[in-house]
Short mmCIF file of C-alpha atoms in Angstrom, two decimals:
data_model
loop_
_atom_site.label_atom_id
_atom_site.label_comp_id
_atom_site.label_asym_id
_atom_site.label_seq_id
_atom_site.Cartn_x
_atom_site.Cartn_y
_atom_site.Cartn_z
CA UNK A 1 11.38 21.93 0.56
CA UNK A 2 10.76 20.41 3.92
CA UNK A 3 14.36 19.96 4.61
CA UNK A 4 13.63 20.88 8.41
CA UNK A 5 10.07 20.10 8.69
CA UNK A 6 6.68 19.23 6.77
CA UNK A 7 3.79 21.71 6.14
CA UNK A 8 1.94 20.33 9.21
CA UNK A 9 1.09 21.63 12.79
CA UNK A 10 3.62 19.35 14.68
CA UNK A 11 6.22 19.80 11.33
CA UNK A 12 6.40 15.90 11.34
CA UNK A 13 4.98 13.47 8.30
CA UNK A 14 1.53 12.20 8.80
CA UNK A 15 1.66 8.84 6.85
CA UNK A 16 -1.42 7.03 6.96
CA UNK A 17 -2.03 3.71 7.62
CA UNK A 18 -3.62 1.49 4.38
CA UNK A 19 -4.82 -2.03 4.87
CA UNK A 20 -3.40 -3.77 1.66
CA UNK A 21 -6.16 -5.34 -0.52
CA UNK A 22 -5.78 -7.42 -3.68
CA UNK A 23 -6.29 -6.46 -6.96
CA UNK A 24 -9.61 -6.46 -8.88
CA UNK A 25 -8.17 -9.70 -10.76
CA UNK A 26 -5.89 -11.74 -10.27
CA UNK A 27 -4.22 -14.25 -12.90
CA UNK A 28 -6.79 -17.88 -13.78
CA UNK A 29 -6.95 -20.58 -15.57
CA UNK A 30 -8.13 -18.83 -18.41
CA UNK A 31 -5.90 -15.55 -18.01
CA UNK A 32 -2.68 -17.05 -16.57
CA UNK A 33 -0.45 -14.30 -16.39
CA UNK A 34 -0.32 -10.58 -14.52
CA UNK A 35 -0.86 -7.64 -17.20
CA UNK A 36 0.71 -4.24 -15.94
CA UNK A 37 0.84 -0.82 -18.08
CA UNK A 38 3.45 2.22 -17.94
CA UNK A 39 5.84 4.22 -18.90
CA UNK A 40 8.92 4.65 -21.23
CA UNK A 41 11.59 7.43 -21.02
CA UNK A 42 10.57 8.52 -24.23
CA UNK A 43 6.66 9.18 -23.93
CA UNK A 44 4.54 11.12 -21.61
CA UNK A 45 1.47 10.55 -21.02
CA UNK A 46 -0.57 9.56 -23.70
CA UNK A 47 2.74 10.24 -25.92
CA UNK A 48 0.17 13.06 -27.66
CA UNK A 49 2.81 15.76 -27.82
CA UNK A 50 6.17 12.89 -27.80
CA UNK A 51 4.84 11.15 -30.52
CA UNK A 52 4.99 14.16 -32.54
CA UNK A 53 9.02 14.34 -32.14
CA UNK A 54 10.66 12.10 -34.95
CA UNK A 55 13.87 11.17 -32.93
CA UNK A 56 10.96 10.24 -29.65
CA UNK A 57 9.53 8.08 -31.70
CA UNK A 58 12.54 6.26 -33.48
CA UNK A 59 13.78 5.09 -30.00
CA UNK A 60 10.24 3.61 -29.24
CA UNK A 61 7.95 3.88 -32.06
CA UNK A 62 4.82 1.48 -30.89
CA UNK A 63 3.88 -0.24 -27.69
CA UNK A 64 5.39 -3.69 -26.89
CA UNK A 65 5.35 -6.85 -24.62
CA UNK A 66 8.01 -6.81 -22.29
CA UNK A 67 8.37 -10.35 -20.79
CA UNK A 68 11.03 -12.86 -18.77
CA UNK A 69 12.66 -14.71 -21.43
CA UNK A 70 11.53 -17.71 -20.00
CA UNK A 71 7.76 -16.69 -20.07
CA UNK A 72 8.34 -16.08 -23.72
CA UNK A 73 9.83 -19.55 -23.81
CA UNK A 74 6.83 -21.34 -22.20
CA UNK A 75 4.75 -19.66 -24.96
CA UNK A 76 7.21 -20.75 -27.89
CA UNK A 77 7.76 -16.88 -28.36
CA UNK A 78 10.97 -15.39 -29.08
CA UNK A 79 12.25 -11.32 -29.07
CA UNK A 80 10.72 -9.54 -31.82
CA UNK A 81 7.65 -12.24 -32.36
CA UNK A 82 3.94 -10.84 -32.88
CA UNK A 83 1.58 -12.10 -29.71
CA UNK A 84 -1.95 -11.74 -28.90
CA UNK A 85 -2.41 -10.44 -25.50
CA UNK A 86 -5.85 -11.15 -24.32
CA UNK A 87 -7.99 -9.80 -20.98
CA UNK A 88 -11.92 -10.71 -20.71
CA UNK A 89 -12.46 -6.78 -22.07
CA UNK A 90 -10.48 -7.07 -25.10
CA UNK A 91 -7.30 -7.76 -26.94
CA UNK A 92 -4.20 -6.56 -28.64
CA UNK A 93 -1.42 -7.63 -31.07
CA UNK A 94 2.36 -6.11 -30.20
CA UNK A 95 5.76 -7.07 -31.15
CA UNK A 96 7.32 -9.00 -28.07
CA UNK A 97 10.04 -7.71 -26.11
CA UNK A 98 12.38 -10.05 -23.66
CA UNK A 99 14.04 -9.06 -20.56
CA UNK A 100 14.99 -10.82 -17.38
CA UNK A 101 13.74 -7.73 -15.70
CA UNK A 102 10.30 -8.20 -15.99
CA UNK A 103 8.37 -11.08 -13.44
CA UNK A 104 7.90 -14.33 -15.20
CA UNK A 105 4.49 -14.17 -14.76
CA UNK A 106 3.77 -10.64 -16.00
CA UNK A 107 3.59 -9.11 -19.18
CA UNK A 108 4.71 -4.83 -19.25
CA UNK A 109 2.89 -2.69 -22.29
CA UNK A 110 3.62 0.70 -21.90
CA UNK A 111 0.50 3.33 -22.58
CA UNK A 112 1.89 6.20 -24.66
CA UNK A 113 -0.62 4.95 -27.53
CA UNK A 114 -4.36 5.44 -28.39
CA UNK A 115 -6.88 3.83 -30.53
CA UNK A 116 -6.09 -0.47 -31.23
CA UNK A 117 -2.90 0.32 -29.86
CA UNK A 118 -4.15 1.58 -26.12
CA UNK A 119 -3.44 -0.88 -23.69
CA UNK A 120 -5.92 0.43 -21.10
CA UNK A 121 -8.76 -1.08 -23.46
CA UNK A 122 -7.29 -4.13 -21.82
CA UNK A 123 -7.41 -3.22 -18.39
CA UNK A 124 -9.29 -3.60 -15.09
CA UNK A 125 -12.10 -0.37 -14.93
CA UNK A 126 -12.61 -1.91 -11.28
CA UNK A 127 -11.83 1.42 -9.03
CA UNK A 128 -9.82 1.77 -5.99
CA UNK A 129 -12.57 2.14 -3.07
CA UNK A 130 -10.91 5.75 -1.59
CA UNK A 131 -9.14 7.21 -4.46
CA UNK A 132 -11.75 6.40 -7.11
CA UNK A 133 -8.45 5.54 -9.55
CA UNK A 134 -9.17 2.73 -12.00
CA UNK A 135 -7.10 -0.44 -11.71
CA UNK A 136 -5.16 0.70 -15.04
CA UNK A 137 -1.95 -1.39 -12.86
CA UNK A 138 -2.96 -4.93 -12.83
CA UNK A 139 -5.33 -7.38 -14.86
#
């Protein structure tokens, strides 16, 4: 699909132009650190239907804190250890998980999960101004 051209009257890409603006929140005094959700191969969506298939849920059964090893360190927290992750709408208690290939000021919990486990209870409800999209990214 659009090997030769796009669906438009010219056949050419129209890309619009968005001024950048900062997040909703950014990290404080109080909240130090970035929070940012997603996904993992093994869930969709709200993990509704994946969390129903055993061998889904034995590679990832429960949401986690991926961090930079040396975030973890700052926070006396090693791979495996229980934390408290806390935003001014609520919190949440989830196994760490280390990995240089996370920013060492964010914190990754993937949203497969509902209930105490859903990490969006956590997030920014601030909405993108066009899109109307909450700001489920960054906190």
């Amino acid at each position: 699909m659009f090997i030769n051209q796009f669906g438009t009257p010219d056949g050419k890409a129209n890309l619009p132009c968005v001024e950048w603006k900062e997040a909703g929140e950014t990290p404080t005094k109080e909240y130090p650190l970035f929070l940012t959700t997603g996904r993992v191969v093994f869930h969709y969506l709200s993990g509704a239907q994946t969390r129903r298939v055993k061998f889904l849920m034995e590679q990832c059964p429960e949401p986690f804190a991926e961090m930079h090893p040396a975030l973890a360190s700052q926070y006396g927290l090693e791979n495996g250890d229980l934390v408290k992750l806390i935003t001014p709408r609520s919190h949440m208690v989830v196994k760490t998980k280390l990995t240089k290939a996370t920013r060492r000021d964010t914190v990754f919990v993937p949203y497969h999960w509902g209930k105490e486990l859903a990490v969006n209870q956590l997030t920014n409800p601030c909405l993108d101004p066009i899109s109307r999209m909450p700001e489920f990214k960054v906190c």
